[in-house]
mmCIF file of C-alpha atoms in Angstrom:
data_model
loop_
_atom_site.group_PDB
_atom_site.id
_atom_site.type_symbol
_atom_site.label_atom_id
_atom_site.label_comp_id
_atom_site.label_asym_id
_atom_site.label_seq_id
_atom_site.Cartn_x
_atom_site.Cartn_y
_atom_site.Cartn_z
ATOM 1 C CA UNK P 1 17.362 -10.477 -19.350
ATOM 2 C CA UNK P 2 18.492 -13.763 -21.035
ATOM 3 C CA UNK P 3 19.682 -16.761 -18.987
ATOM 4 C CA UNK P 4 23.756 -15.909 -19.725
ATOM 5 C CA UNK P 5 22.803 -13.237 -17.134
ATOM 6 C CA UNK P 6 21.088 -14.948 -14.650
ATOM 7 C CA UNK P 7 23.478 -15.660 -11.387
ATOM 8 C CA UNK P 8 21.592 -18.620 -10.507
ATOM 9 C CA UNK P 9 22.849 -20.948 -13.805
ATOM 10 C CA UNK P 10 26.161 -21.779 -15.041
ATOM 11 C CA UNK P 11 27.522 -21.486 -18.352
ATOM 12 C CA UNK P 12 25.606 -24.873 -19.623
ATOM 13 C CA UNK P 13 22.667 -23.238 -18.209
ATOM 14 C CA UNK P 14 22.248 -25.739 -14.996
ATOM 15 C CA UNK P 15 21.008 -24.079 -11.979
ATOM 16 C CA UNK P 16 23.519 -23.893 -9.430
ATOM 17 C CA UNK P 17 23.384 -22.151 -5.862
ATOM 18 C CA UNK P 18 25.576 -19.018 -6.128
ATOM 19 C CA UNK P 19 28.962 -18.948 -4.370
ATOM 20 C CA UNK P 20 29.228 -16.070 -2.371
ATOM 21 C CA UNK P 21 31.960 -16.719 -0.765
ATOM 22 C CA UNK P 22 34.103 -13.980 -2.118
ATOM 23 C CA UNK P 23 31.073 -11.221 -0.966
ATOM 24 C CA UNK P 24 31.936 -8.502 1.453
ATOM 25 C CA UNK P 25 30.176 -9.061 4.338
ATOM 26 C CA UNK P 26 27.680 -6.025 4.555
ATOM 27 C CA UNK P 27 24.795 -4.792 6.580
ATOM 28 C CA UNK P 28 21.584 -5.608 4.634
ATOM 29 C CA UNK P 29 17.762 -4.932 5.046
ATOM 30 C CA UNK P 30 14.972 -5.372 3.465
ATOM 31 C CA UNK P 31 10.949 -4.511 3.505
ATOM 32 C CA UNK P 32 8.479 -6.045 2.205
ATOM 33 C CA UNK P 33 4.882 -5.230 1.936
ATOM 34 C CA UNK P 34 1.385 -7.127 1.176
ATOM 35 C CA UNK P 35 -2.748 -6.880 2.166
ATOM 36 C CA UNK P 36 -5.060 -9.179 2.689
ATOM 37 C CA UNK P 37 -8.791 -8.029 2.385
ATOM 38 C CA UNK P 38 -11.994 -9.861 3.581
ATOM 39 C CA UNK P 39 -15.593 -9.441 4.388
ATOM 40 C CA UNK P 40 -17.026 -6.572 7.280
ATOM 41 C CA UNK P 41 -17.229 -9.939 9.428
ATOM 42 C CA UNK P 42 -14.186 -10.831 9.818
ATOM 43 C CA UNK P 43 -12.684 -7.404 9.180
ATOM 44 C CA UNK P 44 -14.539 -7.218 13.066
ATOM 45 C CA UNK P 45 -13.845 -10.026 14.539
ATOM 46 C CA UNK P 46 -10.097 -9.076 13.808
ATOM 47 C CA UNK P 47 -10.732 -5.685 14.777
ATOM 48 C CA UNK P 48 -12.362 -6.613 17.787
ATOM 49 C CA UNK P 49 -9.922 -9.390 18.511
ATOM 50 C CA UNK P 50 -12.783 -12.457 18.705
ATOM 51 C CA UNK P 51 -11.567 -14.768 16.496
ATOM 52 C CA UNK P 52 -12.067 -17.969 17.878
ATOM 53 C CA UNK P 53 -8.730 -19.075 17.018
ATOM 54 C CA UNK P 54 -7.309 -16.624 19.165
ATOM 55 C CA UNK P 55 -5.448 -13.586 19.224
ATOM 56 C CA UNK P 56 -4.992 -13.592 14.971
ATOM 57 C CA UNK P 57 -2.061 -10.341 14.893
ATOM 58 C CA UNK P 58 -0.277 -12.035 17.377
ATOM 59 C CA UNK P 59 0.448 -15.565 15.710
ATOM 60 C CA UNK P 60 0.407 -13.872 12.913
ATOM 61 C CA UNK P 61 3.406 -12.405 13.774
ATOM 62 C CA UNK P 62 4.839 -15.200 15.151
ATOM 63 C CA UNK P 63 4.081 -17.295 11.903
ATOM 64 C CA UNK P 64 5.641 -14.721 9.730
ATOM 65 C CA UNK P 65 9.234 -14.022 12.043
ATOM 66 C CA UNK P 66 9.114 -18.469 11.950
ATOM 67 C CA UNK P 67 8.836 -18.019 8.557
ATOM 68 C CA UNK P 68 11.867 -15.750 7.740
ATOM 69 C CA UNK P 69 14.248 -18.198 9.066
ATOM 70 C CA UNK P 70 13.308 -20.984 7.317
ATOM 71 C CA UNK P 71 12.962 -19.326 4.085
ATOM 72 C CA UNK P 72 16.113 -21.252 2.644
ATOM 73 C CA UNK P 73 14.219 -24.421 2.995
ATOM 74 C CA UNK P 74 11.634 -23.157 1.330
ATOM 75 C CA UNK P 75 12.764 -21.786 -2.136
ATOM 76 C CA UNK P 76 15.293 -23.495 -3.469
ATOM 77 C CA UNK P 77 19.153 -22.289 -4.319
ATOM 78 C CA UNK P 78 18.352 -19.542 -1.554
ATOM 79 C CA UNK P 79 21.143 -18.965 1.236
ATOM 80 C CA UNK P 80 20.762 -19.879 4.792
ATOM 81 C CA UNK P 81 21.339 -16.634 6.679
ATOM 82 C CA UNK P 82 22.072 -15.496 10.139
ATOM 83 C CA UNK P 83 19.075 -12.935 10.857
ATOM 84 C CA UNK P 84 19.820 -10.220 13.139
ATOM 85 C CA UNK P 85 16.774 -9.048 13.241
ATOM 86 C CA UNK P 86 12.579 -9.283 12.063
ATOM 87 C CA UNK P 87 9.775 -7.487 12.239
ATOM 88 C CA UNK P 88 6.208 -7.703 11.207
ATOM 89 C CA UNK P 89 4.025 -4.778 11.599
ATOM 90 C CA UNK P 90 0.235 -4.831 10.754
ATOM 91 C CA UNK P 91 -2.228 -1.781 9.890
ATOM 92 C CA UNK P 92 -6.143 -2.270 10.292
ATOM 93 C CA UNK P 93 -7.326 -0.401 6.973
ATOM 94 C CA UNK P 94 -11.157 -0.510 7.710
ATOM 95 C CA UNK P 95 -12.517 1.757 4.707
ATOM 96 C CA UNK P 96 -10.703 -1.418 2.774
ATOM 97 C CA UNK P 97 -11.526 -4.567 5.635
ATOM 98 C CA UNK P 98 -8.248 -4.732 5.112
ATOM 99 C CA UNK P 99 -4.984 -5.849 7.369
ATOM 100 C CA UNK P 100 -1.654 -4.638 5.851
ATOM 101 C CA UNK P 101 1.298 -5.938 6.810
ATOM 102 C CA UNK P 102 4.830 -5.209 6.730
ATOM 103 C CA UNK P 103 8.358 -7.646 7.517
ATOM 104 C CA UNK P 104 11.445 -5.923 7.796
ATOM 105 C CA UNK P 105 14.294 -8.309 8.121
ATOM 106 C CA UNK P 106 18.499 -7.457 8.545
ATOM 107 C CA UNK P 107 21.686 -9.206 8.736
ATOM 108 C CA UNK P 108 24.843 -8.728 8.306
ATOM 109 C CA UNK P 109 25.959 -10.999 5.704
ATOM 110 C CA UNK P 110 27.171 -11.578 1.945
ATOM 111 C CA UNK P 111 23.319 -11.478 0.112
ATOM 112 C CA UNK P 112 20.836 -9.875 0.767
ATOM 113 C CA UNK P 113 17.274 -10.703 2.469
ATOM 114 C CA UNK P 114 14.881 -9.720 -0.102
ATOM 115 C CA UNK P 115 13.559 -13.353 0.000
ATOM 116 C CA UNK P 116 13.331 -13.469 3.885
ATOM 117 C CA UNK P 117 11.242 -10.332 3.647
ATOM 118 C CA UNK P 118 8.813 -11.144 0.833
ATOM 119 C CA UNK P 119 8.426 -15.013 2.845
ATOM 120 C CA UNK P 120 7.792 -13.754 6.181
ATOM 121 C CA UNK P 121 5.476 -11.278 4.899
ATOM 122 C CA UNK P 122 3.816 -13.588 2.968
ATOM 123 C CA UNK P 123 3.418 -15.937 5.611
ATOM 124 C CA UNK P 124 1.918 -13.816 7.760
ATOM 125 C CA UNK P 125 -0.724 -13.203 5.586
ATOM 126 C CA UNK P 126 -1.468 -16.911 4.871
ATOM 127 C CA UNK P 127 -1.616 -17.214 8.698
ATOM 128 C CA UNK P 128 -4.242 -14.572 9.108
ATOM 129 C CA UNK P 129 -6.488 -16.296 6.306
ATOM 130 C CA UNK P 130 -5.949 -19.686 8.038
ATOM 131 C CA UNK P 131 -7.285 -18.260 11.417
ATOM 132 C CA UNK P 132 -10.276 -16.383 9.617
ATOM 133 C CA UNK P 133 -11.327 -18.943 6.881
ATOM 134 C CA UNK P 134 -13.957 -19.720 9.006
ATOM 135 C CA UNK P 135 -15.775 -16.477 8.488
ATOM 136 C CA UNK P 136 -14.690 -15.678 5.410
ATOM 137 C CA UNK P 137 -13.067 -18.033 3.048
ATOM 138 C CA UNK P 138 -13.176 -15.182 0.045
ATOM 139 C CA UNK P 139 -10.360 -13.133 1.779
ATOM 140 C CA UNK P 140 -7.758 -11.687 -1.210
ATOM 141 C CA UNK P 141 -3.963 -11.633 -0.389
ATOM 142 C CA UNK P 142 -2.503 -9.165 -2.349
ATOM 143 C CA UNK P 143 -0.459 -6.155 -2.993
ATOM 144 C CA UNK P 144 2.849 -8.097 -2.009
ATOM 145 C CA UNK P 145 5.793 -6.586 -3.142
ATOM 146 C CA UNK P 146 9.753 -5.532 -2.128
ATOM 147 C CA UNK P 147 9.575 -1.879 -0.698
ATOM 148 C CA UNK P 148 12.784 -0.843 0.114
ATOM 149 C CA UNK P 149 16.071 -2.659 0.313
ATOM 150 C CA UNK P 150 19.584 -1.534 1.573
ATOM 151 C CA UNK P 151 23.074 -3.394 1.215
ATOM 152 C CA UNK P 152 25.111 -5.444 -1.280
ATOM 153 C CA UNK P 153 26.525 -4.472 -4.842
ATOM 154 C CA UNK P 154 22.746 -3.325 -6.021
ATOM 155 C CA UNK P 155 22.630 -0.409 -3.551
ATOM 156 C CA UNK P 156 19.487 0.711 -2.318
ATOM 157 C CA UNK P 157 16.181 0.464 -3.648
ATOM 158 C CA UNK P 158 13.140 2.191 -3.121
ATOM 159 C CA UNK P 159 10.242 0.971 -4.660
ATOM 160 C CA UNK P 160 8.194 4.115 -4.270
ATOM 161 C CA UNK P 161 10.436 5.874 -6.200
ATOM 162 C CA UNK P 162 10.552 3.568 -9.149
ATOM 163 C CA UNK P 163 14.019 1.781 -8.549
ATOM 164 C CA UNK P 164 17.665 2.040 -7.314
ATOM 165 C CA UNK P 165 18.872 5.212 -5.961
#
């Protein structure tokens, strides 16, 4: 894709914020996904729930819903949005000492939440490696990625099945 194509410049190739303003407002969602391995340590202690920090699922959660709704301050020519709703979900994987994590977010709005997703997930991640660096300071984020998203002109994507459908 050359830059003539890119949304986010204008025709002297200046990065601009992209007016929306004409959009339909739609009902959009988005998932995204992302791991973060570490040693058998603290694998248990977050199994077990003994971090010393506290209860690590739980703020992570908290960290990573935070994190959705600031995500226009965060990356720049992004839209503020009004979330309607956010979710994080985590999955002990213990044959990887693994947690996965996923952040759905939805609003009904003119663009989509793709970014909100991919943040809040993200952020969740960074939050569990904060509260475990003290066991392990090797741990791997990884794996994060857009899984599915619904609403707007692009339709809906799946990434398990390899693109729009």
């Amino acid at each position: 894709m050359n830059e003539n194509n890119l949304t986010h410049f204008d025709a002297a190739g200046n990065a601009v914020m992209v007016d929306v303003s004409a959009k339909p407002v739609t009902t959009r969602e988005a998932t995204a996904h992302g791991i973060i391995t570490m040693n058998a340590e603290a694998f248990a202690a977050v199994q077990s729930g003994t971090v010393k920090k506290g209860d690590v699922l739980g703020v992570a959660r908290i960290a990573g819903i935070m994190a959705t709704k600031r995500t226009s301050e965060l990356i720049p020519l992004c839209h503020p949005l009004p979330l309607t709703k956010v979710s994080i979900e985590f999955r002990l994987l213990p044959k990887q000492q693994a947690v996965e994590a996923l952040c759905t977010v939805k609003t009904a709005g003119v663009t989509g939440v793709e970014m909100e997703a991919l943040t809040g997930v993200s952020t969740a991640l960074l939050t569990i490696y904060d509260m475990c660096k003290a066991v392990d300071k090797g741990m791997e984020l990884g794996e994060i990625h857009l899984v599915e998203k619904t609403g707007g002109k692009s339709g809906h994507y799946i990434r398990a099945e390899g693109g729009y459908v």
